Amino acid sequence: MRKNSVKNTRINGEVQKVLADIIRGEIKDPRIAPLTSVVAVEVAPDLKTCKAWISVFGDEQARKDTYAGLRSAEGYIKNQLARKINLRNTPEITFIMDQSIEYGVNMSRKIDEVISKMPEREDEGEEN
């Protein structure tokens, strides 16, 4: 199976959906932040490994705690994934912290600040 095949894309999407459901609703670890989302999932073509990009909305401590909570729950997550998705192999999950959502929120906030500090230009249309 090639990396970008339709089958691999479908498996990535299904694993991402199920992984998000497991993290959001089934893990009771208080270290995992409530605003944790699965941004992307990449399952290897041989179905043995899986990279899951996780985004946590919060400070650095919340990210560290969530990562520690997910690492300690890897066995449970893999077990639930095996029960919910019928794959030949259940992949070993590697969690990668993704900060792209937080980066986008911060950039949007900075753009709004710059725009609010700009003076109003009412005479733009009258110059021609």
Short mmCIF file of N, CA and C in Angstrom, two decimals:
data_model
loop_
_atom_site.label_atom_id
_atom_site.label_comp_id
_atom_site.label_asym_id
_atom_site.label_seq_id
_atom_site.Cartn_x
_atom_site.Cartn_y
_atom_site.Cartn_z
N MET A 1 0.84 -1.17 0.00
CA MET A 1 0.00 0.00 0.00
C MET A 1 0.89 1.23 0.00
N ARG A 2 0.66 2.12 -0.95
CA ARG A 2 1.44 3.35 -1.04
C ARG A 2 1.02 4.32 0.05
N LYS A 3 1.90 5.25 0.36
CA LYS A 3 1.65 6.20 1.45
C LYS A 3 0.43 7.08 1.18
N ASN A 4 0.25 7.51 -0.05
CA ASN A 4 -0.84 8.43 -0.37
C ASN A 4 -2.01 7.74 -1.05
N SER A 5 -2.16 6.46 -0.87
CA SER A 5 -3.25 5.75 -1.52
C SER A 5 -4.59 6.12 -0.88
N VAL A 6 -5.66 5.84 -1.58
CA VAL A 6 -7.00 6.12 -1.08
C VAL A 6 -7.25 5.34 0.20
N LYS A 7 -6.80 4.11 0.23
CA LYS A 7 -6.99 3.27 1.41
C LYS A 7 -6.27 3.87 2.61
N ASN A 8 -5.04 4.31 2.43
CA ASN A 8 -4.28 4.89 3.53
C ASN A 8 -4.91 6.19 4.01
N THR A 9 -5.41 7.00 3.09
CA THR A 9 -6.08 8.24 3.46
C THR A 9 -7.34 7.95 4.27
N ARG A 10 -8.08 6.94 3.87
CA ARG A 10 -9.30 6.55 4.59
C ARG A 10 -8.96 6.04 5.99
N ILE A 11 -7.90 5.24 6.11
CA ILE A 11 -7.48 4.73 7.41
C ILE A 11 -7.04 5.88 8.31
N ASN A 12 -6.27 6.84 7.76
CA ASN A 12 -5.85 8.00 8.54
C ASN A 12 -7.05 8.76 9.11
N GLY A 13 -8.04 8.99 8.27
CA GLY A 13 -9.23 9.72 8.71
C GLY A 13 -10.00 8.98 9.78
N GLU A 14 -10.14 7.67 9.62
CA GLU A 14 -10.88 6.88 10.61
C GLU A 14 -10.13 6.81 11.94
N VAL A 15 -8.82 6.62 11.88
CA VAL A 15 -8.02 6.57 13.11
C VAL A 15 -8.08 7.93 13.81
N GLN A 16 -8.02 9.02 13.06
CA GLN A 16 -8.09 10.35 13.65
C GLN A 16 -9.43 10.55 14.37
N LYS A 17 -10.52 10.16 13.73
CA LYS A 17 -11.85 10.31 14.32
C LYS A 17 -11.98 9.50 15.60
N VAL A 18 -11.58 8.24 15.56
CA VAL A 18 -11.71 7.37 16.73
C VAL A 18 -10.77 7.83 17.85
N LEU A 19 -9.56 8.23 17.48
CA LEU A 19 -8.60 8.71 18.48
C LEU A 19 -9.14 9.95 19.19
N ALA A 20 -9.73 10.86 18.44
CA ALA A 20 -10.32 12.07 19.04
C ALA A 20 -11.46 11.69 20.00
N ASP A 21 -12.29 10.74 19.60
CA ASP A 21 -13.39 10.30 20.47
C ASP A 21 -12.86 9.67 21.76
N ILE A 22 -11.81 8.87 21.64
CA ILE A 22 -11.23 8.21 22.83
C ILE A 22 -10.65 9.26 23.77
N ILE A 23 -9.88 10.20 23.23
CA ILE A 23 -9.24 11.22 24.07
C ILE A 23 -10.29 12.13 24.71
N ARG A 24 -11.29 12.50 23.94
CA ARG A 24 -12.30 13.43 24.43
C ARG A 24 -13.24 12.80 25.45
N GLY A 25 -13.64 11.57 25.21
CA GLY A 25 -14.72 11.03 26.03
C GLY A 25 -14.40 9.86 26.93
N GLU A 26 -13.31 9.16 26.71
CA GLU A 26 -13.10 7.92 27.45
C GLU A 26 -11.95 7.96 28.45
N ILE A 27 -11.01 8.85 28.27
CA ILE A 27 -9.87 8.91 29.19
C ILE A 27 -10.24 9.83 30.34
N LYS A 28 -10.09 9.33 31.55
CA LYS A 28 -10.48 10.09 32.74
C LYS A 28 -9.29 10.74 33.44
N ASP A 29 -8.14 10.78 32.81
CA ASP A 29 -6.95 11.35 33.42
C ASP A 29 -7.12 12.87 33.57
N PRO A 30 -7.01 13.40 34.80
CA PRO A 30 -7.20 14.85 34.99
C PRO A 30 -6.08 15.69 34.39
N ARG A 31 -4.96 15.08 34.03
CA ARG A 31 -3.86 15.84 33.43
C ARG A 31 -4.18 16.27 32.00
N ILE A 32 -5.06 15.54 31.33
CA ILE A 32 -5.38 15.84 29.93
C ILE A 32 -6.34 17.02 29.88
N ALA A 33 -5.92 18.08 29.20
CA ALA A 33 -6.70 19.32 29.11
C ALA A 33 -8.00 19.08 28.36
N PRO A 34 -9.09 19.75 28.76
CA PRO A 34 -10.37 19.57 28.07
C PRO A 34 -10.36 20.06 26.62
N LEU A 35 -9.51 21.03 26.32
CA LEU A 35 -9.43 21.54 24.95
C LEU A 35 -8.25 20.91 24.21
N THR A 36 -8.29 19.59 24.11
CA THR A 36 -7.27 18.83 23.39
C THR A 36 -7.89 18.32 22.11
N SER A 37 -7.21 18.52 21.00
CA SER A 37 -7.75 18.04 19.73
C SER A 37 -6.68 17.30 18.95
N VAL A 38 -7.15 16.36 18.13
CA VAL A 38 -6.26 15.60 17.25
C VAL A 38 -6.25 16.33 15.91
N VAL A 39 -5.13 16.94 15.59
CA VAL A 39 -5.02 17.77 14.39
C VAL A 39 -4.87 16.90 13.15
N ALA A 40 -3.99 15.91 13.21
CA ALA A 40 -3.74 15.04 12.07
C ALA A 40 -3.21 13.70 12.55
N VAL A 41 -3.39 12.71 11.71
CA VAL A 41 -2.89 11.36 12.00
C VAL A 41 -2.26 10.82 10.73
N GLU A 42 -1.11 10.18 10.88
CA GLU A 42 -0.45 9.55 9.74
C GLU A 42 -0.10 8.12 10.13
N VAL A 43 -0.83 7.16 9.55
CA VAL A 43 -0.57 5.75 9.80
C VAL A 43 0.39 5.25 8.72
N ALA A 44 1.40 4.53 9.15
CA ALA A 44 2.37 3.99 8.19
C ALA A 44 1.68 2.98 7.28
N PRO A 45 2.18 2.83 6.05
CA PRO A 45 1.56 1.89 5.12
C PRO A 45 1.50 0.45 5.63
N ASP A 46 2.44 0.05 6.50
CA ASP A 46 2.41 -1.32 7.03
C ASP A 46 1.52 -1.44 8.27
N LEU A 47 0.87 -0.34 8.67
CA LEU A 47 -0.06 -0.30 9.81
C LEU A 47 0.61 -0.62 11.15
N LYS A 48 1.91 -0.45 11.24
CA LYS A 48 2.59 -0.77 12.50
C LYS A 48 2.84 0.45 13.37
N THR A 49 2.96 1.62 12.76
CA THR A 49 3.19 2.83 13.54
C THR A 49 2.20 3.91 13.12
N CYS A 50 2.00 4.85 14.03
CA CYS A 50 1.06 5.93 13.78
C CYS A 50 1.57 7.18 14.47
N LYS A 51 1.61 8.29 13.75
CA LYS A 51 1.95 9.57 14.35
C LYS A 51 0.67 10.36 14.50
N ALA A 52 0.43 10.86 15.70
CA ALA A 52 -0.77 11.65 15.97
C ALA A 52 -0.35 13.03 16.45
N TRP A 53 -0.73 14.06 15.70
CA TRP A 53 -0.42 15.42 16.08
C TRP A 53 -1.54 15.93 16.96
N ILE A 54 -1.18 16.34 18.18
CA ILE A 54 -2.13 16.76 19.19
C ILE A 54 -1.94 18.24 19.47
N SER A 55 -3.06 18.97 19.53
CA SER A 55 -3.02 20.39 19.86
C SER A 55 -3.74 20.60 21.17
N VAL A 56 -3.12 21.36 22.06
CA VAL A 56 -3.71 21.67 23.36
C VAL A 56 -3.82 23.17 23.48
N PHE A 57 -5.02 23.66 23.75
CA PHE A 57 -5.21 25.09 23.94
C PHE A 57 -4.99 25.39 25.41
N GLY A 58 -3.94 26.13 25.68
CA GLY A 58 -3.60 26.45 27.06
C GLY A 58 -2.13 26.83 27.15
N ASP A 59 -1.64 26.91 28.37
CA ASP A 59 -0.26 27.31 28.57
C ASP A 59 0.68 26.11 28.42
N GLU A 60 1.96 26.38 28.60
CA GLU A 60 2.99 25.34 28.44
C GLU A 60 2.80 24.20 29.43
N GLN A 61 2.40 24.54 30.65
CA GLN A 61 2.19 23.50 31.67
C GLN A 61 1.04 22.56 31.27
N ALA A 62 -0.03 23.12 30.70
CA ALA A 62 -1.15 22.29 30.25
C ALA A 62 -0.70 21.35 29.14
N ARG A 63 0.17 21.83 28.24
CA ARG A 63 0.69 20.97 27.17
C ARG A 63 1.52 19.84 27.73
N LYS A 64 2.41 20.15 28.69
CA LYS A 64 3.25 19.12 29.28
C LYS A 64 2.41 18.08 30.03
N ASP A 65 1.42 18.56 30.79
CA ASP A 65 0.57 17.63 31.55
C ASP A 65 -0.25 16.74 30.61
N THR A 66 -0.78 17.34 29.54
CA THR A 66 -1.56 16.56 28.59
C THR A 66 -0.69 15.51 27.91
N TYR A 67 0.52 15.90 27.53
CA TYR A 67 1.43 14.95 26.89
C TYR A 67 1.74 13.79 27.84
N ALA A 68 2.01 14.11 29.10
CA ALA A 68 2.30 13.07 30.09
C ALA A 68 1.09 12.15 30.28
N GLY A 69 -0.10 12.73 30.32
CA GLY A 69 -1.32 11.93 30.46
C GLY A 69 -1.56 11.02 29.28
N LEU A 70 -1.32 11.52 28.08
CA LEU A 70 -1.50 10.70 26.88
C LEU A 70 -0.47 9.58 26.82
N ARG A 71 0.77 9.90 27.20
CA ARG A 71 1.81 8.86 27.20
C ARG A 71 1.46 7.74 28.18
N SER A 72 0.93 8.09 29.35
CA SER A 72 0.61 7.06 30.33
C SER A 72 -0.62 6.26 29.92
N ALA A 73 -1.46 6.82 29.06
CA ALA A 73 -2.67 6.13 28.62
C ALA A 73 -2.50 5.45 27.26
N GLU A 74 -1.27 5.36 26.75
CA GLU A 74 -1.05 4.78 25.41
C GLU A 74 -1.60 3.36 25.29
N GLY A 75 -1.39 2.55 26.29
CA GLY A 75 -1.88 1.17 26.25
C GLY A 75 -3.39 1.11 26.16
N TYR A 76 -4.05 1.91 26.97
CA TYR A 76 -5.52 1.95 26.94
C TYR A 76 -6.02 2.46 25.59
N ILE A 77 -5.37 3.52 25.08
CA ILE A 77 -5.78 4.09 23.80
C ILE A 77 -5.61 3.06 22.68
N LYS A 78 -4.49 2.36 22.68
CA LYS A 78 -4.25 1.35 21.65
C LYS A 78 -5.28 0.22 21.75
N ASN A 79 -5.61 -0.20 22.97
CA ASN A 79 -6.61 -1.25 23.18
C ASN A 79 -7.98 -0.81 22.64
N GLN A 80 -8.38 0.41 22.96
CA GLN A 80 -9.67 0.92 22.47
C GLN A 80 -9.67 1.08 20.96
N LEU A 81 -8.55 1.51 20.41
CA LEU A 81 -8.43 1.66 18.96
C LEU A 81 -8.59 0.30 18.27
N ALA A 82 -7.98 -0.74 18.86
CA ALA A 82 -8.09 -2.09 18.30
C ALA A 82 -9.53 -2.60 18.36
N ARG A 83 -10.25 -2.24 19.41
CA ARG A 83 -11.64 -2.70 19.55
C ARG A 83 -12.58 -1.99 18.58
N LYS A 84 -12.28 -0.72 18.27
CA LYS A 84 -13.20 0.07 17.46
C LYS A 84 -12.90 0.06 15.97
N ILE A 85 -11.65 -0.19 15.61
CA ILE A 85 -11.27 -0.24 14.19
C ILE A 85 -10.69 -1.61 13.91
N ASN A 86 -11.22 -2.27 12.91
CA ASN A 86 -10.74 -3.60 12.56
C ASN A 86 -9.62 -3.47 11.54
N LEU A 87 -8.38 -3.45 12.05
CA LEU A 87 -7.21 -3.39 11.18
C LEU A 87 -6.40 -4.66 11.37
N ARG A 88 -5.62 -4.99 10.38
CA ARG A 88 -4.76 -6.16 10.46
C ARG A 88 -3.80 -6.04 11.65
N ASN A 89 -3.19 -4.87 11.80
CA ASN A 89 -2.31 -4.57 12.93
C ASN A 89 -2.83 -3.31 13.61
N THR A 90 -2.73 -3.26 14.91
CA THR A 90 -3.05 -2.02 15.61
C THR A 90 -1.75 -1.25 15.76
N PRO A 91 -1.70 -0.03 15.22
CA PRO A 91 -0.43 0.70 15.21
C PRO A 91 0.00 1.19 16.60
N GLU A 92 1.31 1.27 16.77
CA GLU A 92 1.88 1.91 17.96
C GLU A 92 1.76 3.42 17.74
N ILE A 93 1.19 4.12 18.70
CA ILE A 93 0.91 5.54 18.54
C ILE A 93 2.03 6.38 19.13
N THR A 94 2.50 7.35 18.35
CA THR A 94 3.46 8.33 18.81
C THR A 94 2.76 9.68 18.81
N PHE A 95 2.69 10.31 19.97
CA PHE A 95 2.03 11.61 20.08
C PHE A 95 3.05 12.72 19.83
N ILE A 96 2.67 13.68 18.99
CA ILE A 96 3.51 14.82 18.67
C ILE A 96 2.69 16.07 18.98
N MET A 97 3.25 16.95 19.81
CA MET A 97 2.53 18.17 20.16
C MET A 97 2.59 19.15 18.99
N ASP A 98 1.42 19.62 18.56
CA ASP A 98 1.31 20.53 17.44
C ASP A 98 0.83 21.87 17.97
N GLN A 99 1.54 22.93 17.64
CA GLN A 99 1.19 24.24 18.17
C GLN A 99 0.63 25.15 17.08
N SER A 100 0.20 24.60 15.97
CA SER A 100 -0.24 25.44 14.86
C SER A 100 -1.53 26.19 15.17
N ILE A 101 -2.46 25.59 15.91
CA ILE A 101 -3.71 26.28 16.24
C ILE A 101 -3.42 27.45 17.15
N GLU A 102 -2.61 27.23 18.19
CA GLU A 102 -2.27 28.31 19.10
C GLU A 102 -1.50 29.41 18.37
N TYR A 103 -0.62 29.03 17.47
CA TYR A 103 0.14 30.00 16.69
C TYR A 103 -0.82 30.85 15.85
N GLY A 104 -1.81 30.22 15.24
CA GLY A 104 -2.79 30.94 14.43
C GLY A 104 -3.62 31.91 15.27
N VAL A 105 -4.02 31.48 16.46
CA VAL A 105 -4.80 32.35 17.35
C VAL A 105 -3.96 33.55 17.77
N ASN A 106 -2.69 33.32 18.12
CA ASN A 106 -1.81 34.42 18.52
C ASN A 106 -1.57 35.39 17.36
N MET A 107 -1.36 34.88 16.15
CA MET A 107 -1.14 35.75 15.00
C MET A 107 -2.40 36.57 14.71
N SER A 108 -3.56 35.96 14.81
CA SER A 108 -4.81 36.67 14.59
C SER A 108 -4.99 37.79 15.62
N ARG A 109 -4.64 37.50 16.87
CA ARG A 109 -4.73 38.51 17.94
C ARG A 109 -3.78 39.67 17.64
N LYS A 110 -2.55 39.36 17.18
CA LYS A 110 -1.59 40.42 16.87
C LYS A 110 -2.05 41.27 15.69
N ILE A 111 -2.64 40.64 14.69
CA ILE A 111 -3.15 41.40 13.54
C ILE A 111 -4.28 42.33 13.98
N ASP A 112 -5.17 41.82 14.83
CA ASP A 112 -6.26 42.66 15.35
C ASP A 112 -5.72 43.85 16.14
N GLU A 113 -4.65 43.63 16.93
CA GLU A 113 -4.05 44.73 17.70
C GLU A 113 -3.48 45.79 16.77
N VAL A 114 -2.78 45.38 15.72
CA VAL A 114 -2.19 46.32 14.78
C VAL A 114 -3.28 47.10 14.07
N ILE A 115 -4.34 46.43 13.66
CA ILE A 115 -5.43 47.11 12.95
C ILE A 115 -6.12 48.11 13.86
N SER A 116 -6.30 47.74 15.13
CA SER A 116 -6.98 48.66 16.06
C SER A 116 -6.12 49.89 16.36
N LYS A 117 -4.81 49.81 16.23
CA LYS A 117 -3.92 50.95 16.49
C LYS A 117 -3.75 51.85 15.27
N MET A 118 -4.17 51.38 14.11
CA MET A 118 -4.03 52.18 12.90
C MET A 118 -5.05 53.32 12.93
N PRO A 119 -4.65 54.52 12.50
CA PRO A 119 -5.60 55.64 12.48
C PRO A 119 -6.65 55.42 11.38
N GLU A 120 -7.85 55.90 11.65
CA GLU A 120 -8.93 55.79 10.66
C GLU A 120 -8.59 56.68 9.47
N ARG A 121 -8.83 56.18 8.27
CA ARG A 121 -8.54 56.96 7.06
C ARG A 121 -9.85 57.18 6.33
N GLU A 122 -10.49 58.31 6.60
CA GLU A 122 -11.78 58.62 6.01
C GLU A 122 -11.65 59.24 4.62
N ASP A 123 -10.50 59.83 4.32
CA ASP A 123 -10.36 60.56 3.06
C ASP A 123 -9.82 59.69 1.93
N GLU A 124 -9.87 58.36 2.02
CA GLU A 124 -9.35 57.49 0.98
C GLU A 124 -10.08 57.65 -0.34
N GLY A 125 -11.39 57.70 -0.31
CA GLY A 125 -12.17 57.77 -1.55
C GLY A 125 -12.25 59.16 -2.14
N GLU A 126 -11.89 60.20 -1.42
CA GLU A 126 -12.04 61.57 -1.91
C GLU A 126 -10.82 62.08 -2.67
N GLU A 127 -9.69 61.35 -2.65
CA GLU A 127 -8.47 61.84 -3.28
C GLU A 127 -8.52 61.80 -4.79
N ASN A 128 -9.30 60.97 -5.42
CA ASN A 128 -9.30 60.86 -6.88
C ASN A 128 -10.07 61.95 -7.51
#
